[in-house]
PDB file of N, CA and C in Angstrom:
ATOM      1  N   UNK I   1       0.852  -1.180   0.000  1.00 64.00           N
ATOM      2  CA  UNK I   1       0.000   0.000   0.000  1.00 64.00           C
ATOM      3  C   UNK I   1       0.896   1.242   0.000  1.00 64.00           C
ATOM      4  N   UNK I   2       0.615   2.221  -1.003  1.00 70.00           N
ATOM      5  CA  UNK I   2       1.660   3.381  -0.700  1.00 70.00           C
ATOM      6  C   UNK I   2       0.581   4.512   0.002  1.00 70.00           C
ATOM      7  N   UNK I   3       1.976   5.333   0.103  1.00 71.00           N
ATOM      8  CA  UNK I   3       1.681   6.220   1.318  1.00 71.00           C
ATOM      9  C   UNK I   3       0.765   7.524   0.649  1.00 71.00           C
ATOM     10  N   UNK I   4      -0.293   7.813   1.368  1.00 81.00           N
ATOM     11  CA  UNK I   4      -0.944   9.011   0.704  1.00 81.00           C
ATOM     12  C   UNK I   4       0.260  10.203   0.399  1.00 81.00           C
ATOM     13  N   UNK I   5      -0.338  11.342  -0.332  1.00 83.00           N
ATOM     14  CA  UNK I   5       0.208  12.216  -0.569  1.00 83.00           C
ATOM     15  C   UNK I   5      -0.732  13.726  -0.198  1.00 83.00           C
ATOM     16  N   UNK I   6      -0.230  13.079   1.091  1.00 90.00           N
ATOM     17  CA  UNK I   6      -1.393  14.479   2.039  1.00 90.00           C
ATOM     18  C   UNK I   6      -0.345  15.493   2.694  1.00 90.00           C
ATOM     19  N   UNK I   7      -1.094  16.818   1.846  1.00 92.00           N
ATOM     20  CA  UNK I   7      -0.136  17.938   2.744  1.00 92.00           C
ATOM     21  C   UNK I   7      -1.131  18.970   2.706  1.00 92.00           C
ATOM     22  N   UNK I   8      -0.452  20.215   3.168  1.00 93.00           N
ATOM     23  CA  UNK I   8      -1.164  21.405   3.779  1.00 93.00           C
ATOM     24  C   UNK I   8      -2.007  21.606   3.227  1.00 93.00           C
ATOM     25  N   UNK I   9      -1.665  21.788   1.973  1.00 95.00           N
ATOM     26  CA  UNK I   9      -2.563  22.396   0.771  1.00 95.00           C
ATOM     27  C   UNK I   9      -3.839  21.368   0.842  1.00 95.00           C
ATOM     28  N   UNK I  10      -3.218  20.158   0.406  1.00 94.00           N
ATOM     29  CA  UNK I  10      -4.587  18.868   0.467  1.00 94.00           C
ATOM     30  C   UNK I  10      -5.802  19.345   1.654  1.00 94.00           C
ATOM     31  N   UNK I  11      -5.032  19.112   2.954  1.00 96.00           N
ATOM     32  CA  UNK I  11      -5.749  19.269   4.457  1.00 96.00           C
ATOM     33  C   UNK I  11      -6.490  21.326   4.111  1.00 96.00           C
ATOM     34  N   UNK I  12      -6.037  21.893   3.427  1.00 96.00           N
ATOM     35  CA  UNK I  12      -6.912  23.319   3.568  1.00 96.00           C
ATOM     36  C   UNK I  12      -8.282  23.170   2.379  1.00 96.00           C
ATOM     37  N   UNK I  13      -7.540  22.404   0.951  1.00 95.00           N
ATOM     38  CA  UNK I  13      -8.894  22.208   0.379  1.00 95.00           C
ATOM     39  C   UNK I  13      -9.540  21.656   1.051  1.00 95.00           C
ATOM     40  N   UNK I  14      -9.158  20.014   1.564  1.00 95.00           N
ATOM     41  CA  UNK I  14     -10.365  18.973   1.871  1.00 95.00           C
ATOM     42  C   UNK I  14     -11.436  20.525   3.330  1.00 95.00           C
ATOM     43  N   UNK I  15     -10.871  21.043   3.904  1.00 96.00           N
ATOM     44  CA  UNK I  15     -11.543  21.922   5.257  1.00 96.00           C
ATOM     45  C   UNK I  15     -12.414  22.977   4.470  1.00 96.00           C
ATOM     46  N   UNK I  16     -11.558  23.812   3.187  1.00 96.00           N
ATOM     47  CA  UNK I  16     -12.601  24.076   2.576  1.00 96.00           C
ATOM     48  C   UNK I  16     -13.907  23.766   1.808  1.00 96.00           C
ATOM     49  N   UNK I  17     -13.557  22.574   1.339  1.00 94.00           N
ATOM     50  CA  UNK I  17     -15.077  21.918   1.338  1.00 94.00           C
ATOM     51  C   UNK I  17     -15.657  21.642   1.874  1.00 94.00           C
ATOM     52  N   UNK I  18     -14.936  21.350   2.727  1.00 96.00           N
ATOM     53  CA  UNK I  18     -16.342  21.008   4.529  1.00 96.00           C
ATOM     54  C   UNK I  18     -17.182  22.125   4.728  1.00 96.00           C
ATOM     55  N   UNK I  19     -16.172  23.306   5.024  1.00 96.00           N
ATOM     56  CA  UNK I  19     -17.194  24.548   5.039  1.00 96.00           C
ATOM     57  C   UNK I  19     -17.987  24.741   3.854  1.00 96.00           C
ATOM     58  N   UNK I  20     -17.740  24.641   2.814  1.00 95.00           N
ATOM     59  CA  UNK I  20     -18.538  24.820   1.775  1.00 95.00           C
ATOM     60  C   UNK I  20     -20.092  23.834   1.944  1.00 95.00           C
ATOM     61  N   UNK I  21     -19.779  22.306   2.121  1.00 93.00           N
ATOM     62  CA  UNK I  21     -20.783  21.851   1.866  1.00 93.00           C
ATOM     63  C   UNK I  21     -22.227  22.444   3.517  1.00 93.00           C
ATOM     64  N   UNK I  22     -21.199  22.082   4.477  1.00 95.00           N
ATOM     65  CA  UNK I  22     -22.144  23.048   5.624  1.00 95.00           C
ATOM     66  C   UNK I  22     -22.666  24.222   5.558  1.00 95.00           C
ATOM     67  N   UNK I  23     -22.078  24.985   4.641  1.00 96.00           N
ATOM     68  CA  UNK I  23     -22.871  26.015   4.082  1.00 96.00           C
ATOM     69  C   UNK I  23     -24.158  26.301   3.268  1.00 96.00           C
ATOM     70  N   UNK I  24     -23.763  25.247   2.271  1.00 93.00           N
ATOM     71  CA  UNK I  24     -24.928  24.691   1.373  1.00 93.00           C
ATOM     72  C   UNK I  24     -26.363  23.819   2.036  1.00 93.00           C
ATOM     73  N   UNK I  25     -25.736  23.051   3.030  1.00 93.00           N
ATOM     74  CA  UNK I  25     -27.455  22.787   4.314  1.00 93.00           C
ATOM     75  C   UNK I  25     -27.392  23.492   5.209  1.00 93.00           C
ATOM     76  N   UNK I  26     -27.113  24.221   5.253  1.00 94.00           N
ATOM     77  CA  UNK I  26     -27.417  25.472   6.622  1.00 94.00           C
ATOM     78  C   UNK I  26     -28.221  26.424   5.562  1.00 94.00           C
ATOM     79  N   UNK I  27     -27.636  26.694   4.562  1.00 96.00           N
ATOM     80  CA  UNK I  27     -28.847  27.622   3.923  1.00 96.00           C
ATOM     81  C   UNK I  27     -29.411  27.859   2.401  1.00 96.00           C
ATOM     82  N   UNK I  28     -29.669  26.521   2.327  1.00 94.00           N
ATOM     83  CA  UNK I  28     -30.397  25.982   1.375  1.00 94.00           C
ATOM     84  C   UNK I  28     -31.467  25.207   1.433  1.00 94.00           C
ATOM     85  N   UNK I  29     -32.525  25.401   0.489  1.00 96.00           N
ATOM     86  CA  UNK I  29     -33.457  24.207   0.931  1.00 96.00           C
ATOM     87  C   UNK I  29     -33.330  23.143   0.443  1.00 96.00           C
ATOM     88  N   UNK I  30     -33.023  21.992   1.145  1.00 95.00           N
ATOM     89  CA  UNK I  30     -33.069  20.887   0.371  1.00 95.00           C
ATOM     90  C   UNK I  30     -34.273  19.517   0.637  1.00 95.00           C
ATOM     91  N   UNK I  31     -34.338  18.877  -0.592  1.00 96.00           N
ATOM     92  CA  UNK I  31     -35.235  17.799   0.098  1.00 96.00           C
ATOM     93  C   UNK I  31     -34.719  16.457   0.860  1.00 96.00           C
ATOM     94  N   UNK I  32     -35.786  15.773   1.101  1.00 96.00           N
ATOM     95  CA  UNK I  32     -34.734  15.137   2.317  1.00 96.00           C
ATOM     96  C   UNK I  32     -33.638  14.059   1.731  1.00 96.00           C
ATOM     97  N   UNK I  33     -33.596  14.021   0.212  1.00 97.00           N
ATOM     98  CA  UNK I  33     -32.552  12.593  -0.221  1.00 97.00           C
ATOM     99  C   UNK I  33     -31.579  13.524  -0.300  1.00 97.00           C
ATOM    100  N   UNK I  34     -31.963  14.750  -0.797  1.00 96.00           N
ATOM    101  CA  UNK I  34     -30.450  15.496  -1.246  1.00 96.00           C
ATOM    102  C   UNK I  34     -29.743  15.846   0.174  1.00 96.00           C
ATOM    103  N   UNK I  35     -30.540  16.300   1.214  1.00 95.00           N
ATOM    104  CA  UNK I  35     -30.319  16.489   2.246  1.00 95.00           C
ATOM    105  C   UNK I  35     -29.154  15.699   3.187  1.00 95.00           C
ATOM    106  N   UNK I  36     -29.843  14.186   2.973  1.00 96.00           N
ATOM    107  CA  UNK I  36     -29.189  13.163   3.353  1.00 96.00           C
ATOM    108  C   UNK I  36     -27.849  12.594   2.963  1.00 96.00           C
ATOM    109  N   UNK I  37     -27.811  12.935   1.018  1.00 95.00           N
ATOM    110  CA  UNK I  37     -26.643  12.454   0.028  1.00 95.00           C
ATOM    111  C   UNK I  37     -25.791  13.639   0.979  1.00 95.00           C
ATOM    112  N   UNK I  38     -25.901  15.010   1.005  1.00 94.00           N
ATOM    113  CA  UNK I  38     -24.971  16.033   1.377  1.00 94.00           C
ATOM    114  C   UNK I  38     -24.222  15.963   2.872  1.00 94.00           C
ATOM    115  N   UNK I  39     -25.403  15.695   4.025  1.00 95.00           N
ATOM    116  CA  UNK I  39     -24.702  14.997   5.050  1.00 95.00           C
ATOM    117  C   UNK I  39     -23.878  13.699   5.124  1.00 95.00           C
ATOM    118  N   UNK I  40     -24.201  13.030   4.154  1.00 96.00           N
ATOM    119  CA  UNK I  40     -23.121  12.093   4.144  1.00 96.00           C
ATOM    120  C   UNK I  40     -21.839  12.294   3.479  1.00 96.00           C
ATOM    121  N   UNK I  41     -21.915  12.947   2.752  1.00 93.00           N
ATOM    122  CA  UNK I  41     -20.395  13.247   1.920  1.00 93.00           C
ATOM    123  C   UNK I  41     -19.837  14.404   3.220  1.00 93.00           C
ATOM    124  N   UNK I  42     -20.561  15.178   4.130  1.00 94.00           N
ATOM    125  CA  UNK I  42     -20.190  15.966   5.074  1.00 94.00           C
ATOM    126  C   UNK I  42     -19.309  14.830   5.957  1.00 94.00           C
ATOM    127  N   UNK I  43     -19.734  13.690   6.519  1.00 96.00           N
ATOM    128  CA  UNK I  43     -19.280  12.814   7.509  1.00 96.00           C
ATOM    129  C   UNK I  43     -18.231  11.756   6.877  1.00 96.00           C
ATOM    130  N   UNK I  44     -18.492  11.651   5.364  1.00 95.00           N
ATOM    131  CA  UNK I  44     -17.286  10.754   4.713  1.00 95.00           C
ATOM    132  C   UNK I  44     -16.024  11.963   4.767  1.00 95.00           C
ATOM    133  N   UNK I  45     -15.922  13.403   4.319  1.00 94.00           N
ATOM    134  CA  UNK I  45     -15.179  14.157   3.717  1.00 94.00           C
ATOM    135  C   UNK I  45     -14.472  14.587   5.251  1.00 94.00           C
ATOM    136  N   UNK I  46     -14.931  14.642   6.232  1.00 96.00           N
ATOM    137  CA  UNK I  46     -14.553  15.206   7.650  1.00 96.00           C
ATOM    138  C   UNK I  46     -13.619  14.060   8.427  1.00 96.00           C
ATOM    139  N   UNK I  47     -14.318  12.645   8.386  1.00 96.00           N
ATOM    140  CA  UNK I  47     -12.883  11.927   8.825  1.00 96.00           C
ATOM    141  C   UNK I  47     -11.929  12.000   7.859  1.00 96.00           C
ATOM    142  N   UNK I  48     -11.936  11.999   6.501  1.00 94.00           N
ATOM    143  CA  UNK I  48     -10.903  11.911   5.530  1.00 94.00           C
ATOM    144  C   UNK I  48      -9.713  12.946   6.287  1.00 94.00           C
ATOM    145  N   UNK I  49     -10.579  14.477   6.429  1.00 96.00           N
ATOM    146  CA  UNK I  49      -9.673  15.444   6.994  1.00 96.00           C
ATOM    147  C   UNK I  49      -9.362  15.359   8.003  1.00 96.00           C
ATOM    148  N   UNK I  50      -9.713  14.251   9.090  1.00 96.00           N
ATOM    149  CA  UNK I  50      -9.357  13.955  10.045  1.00 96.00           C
ATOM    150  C   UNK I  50      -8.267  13.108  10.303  1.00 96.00           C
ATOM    151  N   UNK I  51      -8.154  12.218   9.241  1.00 94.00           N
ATOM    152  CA  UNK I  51      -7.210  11.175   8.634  1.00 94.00           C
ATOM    153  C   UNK I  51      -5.449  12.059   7.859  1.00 94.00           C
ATOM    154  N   UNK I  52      -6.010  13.230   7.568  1.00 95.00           N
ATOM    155  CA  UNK I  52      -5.221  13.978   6.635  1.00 95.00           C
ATOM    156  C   UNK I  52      -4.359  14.739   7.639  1.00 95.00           C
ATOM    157  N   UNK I  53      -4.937  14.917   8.688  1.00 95.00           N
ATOM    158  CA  UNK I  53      -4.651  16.130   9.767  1.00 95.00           C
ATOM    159  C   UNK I  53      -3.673  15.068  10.534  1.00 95.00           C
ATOM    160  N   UNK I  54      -3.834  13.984  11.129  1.00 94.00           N
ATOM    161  CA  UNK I  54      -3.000  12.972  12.018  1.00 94.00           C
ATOM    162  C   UNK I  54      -1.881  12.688  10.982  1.00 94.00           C
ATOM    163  N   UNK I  55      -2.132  12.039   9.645  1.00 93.00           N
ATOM    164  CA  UNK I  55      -1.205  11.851   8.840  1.00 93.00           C
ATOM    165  C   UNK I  55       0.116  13.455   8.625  1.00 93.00           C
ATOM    166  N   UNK I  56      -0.429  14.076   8.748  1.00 94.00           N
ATOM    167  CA  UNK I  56       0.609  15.454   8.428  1.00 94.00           C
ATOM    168  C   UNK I  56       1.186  15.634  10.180  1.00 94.00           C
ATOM    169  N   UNK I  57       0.111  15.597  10.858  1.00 94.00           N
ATOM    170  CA  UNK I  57       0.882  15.561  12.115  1.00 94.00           C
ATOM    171  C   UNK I  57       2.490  14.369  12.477  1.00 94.00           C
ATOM    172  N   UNK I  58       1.575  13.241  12.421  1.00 92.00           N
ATOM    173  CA  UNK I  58       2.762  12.057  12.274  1.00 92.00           C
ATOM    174  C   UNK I  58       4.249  12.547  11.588  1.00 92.00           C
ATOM    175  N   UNK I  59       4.263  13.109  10.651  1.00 92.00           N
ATOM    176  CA  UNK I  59       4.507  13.369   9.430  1.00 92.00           C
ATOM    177  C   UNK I  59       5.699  14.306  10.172  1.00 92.00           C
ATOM    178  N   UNK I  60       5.165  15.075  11.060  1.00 92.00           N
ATOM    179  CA  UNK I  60       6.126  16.739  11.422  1.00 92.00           C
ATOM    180  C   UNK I  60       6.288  15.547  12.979  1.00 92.00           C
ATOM    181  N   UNK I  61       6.208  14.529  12.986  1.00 93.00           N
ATOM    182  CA  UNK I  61       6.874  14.280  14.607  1.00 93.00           C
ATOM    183  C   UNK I  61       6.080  14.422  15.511  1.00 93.00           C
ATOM    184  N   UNK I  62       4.829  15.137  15.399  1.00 93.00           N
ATOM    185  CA  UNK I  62       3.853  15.345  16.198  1.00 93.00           C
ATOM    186  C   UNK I  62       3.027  13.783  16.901  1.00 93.00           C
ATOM    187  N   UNK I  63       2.797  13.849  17.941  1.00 88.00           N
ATOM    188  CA  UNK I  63       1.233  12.406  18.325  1.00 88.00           C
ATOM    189  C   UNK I  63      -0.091  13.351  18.682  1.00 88.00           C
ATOM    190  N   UNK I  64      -0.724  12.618  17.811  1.00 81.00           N
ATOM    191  CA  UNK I  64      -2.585  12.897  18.610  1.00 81.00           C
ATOM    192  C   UNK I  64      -2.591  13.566  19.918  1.00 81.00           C
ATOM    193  N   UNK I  65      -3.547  14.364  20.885  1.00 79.00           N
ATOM    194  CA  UNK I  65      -3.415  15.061  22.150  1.00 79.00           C
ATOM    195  C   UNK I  65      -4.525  13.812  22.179  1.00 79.00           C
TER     196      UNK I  65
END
């Protein structure tokens, strides 16, 4: 398995889309499938950056608090 290729830049887009898509159901109307498709790509896309954030930490020598 090779090693991702996660860095700053990666970890600020993937955060900017987070905000983006929370933006889009906070004030939009949606119905409830689209609603649902959007919270889920919210909860797939947020550990990813959560995954991205430990990996870059590891990365600089850092451990998890």
């Amino acid at each position: 398995m090779t090693e991702p290729d996660w860095d700053w830049e990666a970890l600020y887009d993937r955060l900017t889309s987070l905000a983006t898509i929370a933006h889009i159901i906070d004030s939009t109307p949606l119905d409830r499938a689209t609603r649902h498709v959007s919270l889920q790509r919210l909860v797939r896309d947020t550990d990813e950056a959560s995954k991205m954030a430990a990996f870059i930490l590891a990365r600089e020598g850092g451990t998890p608090a």
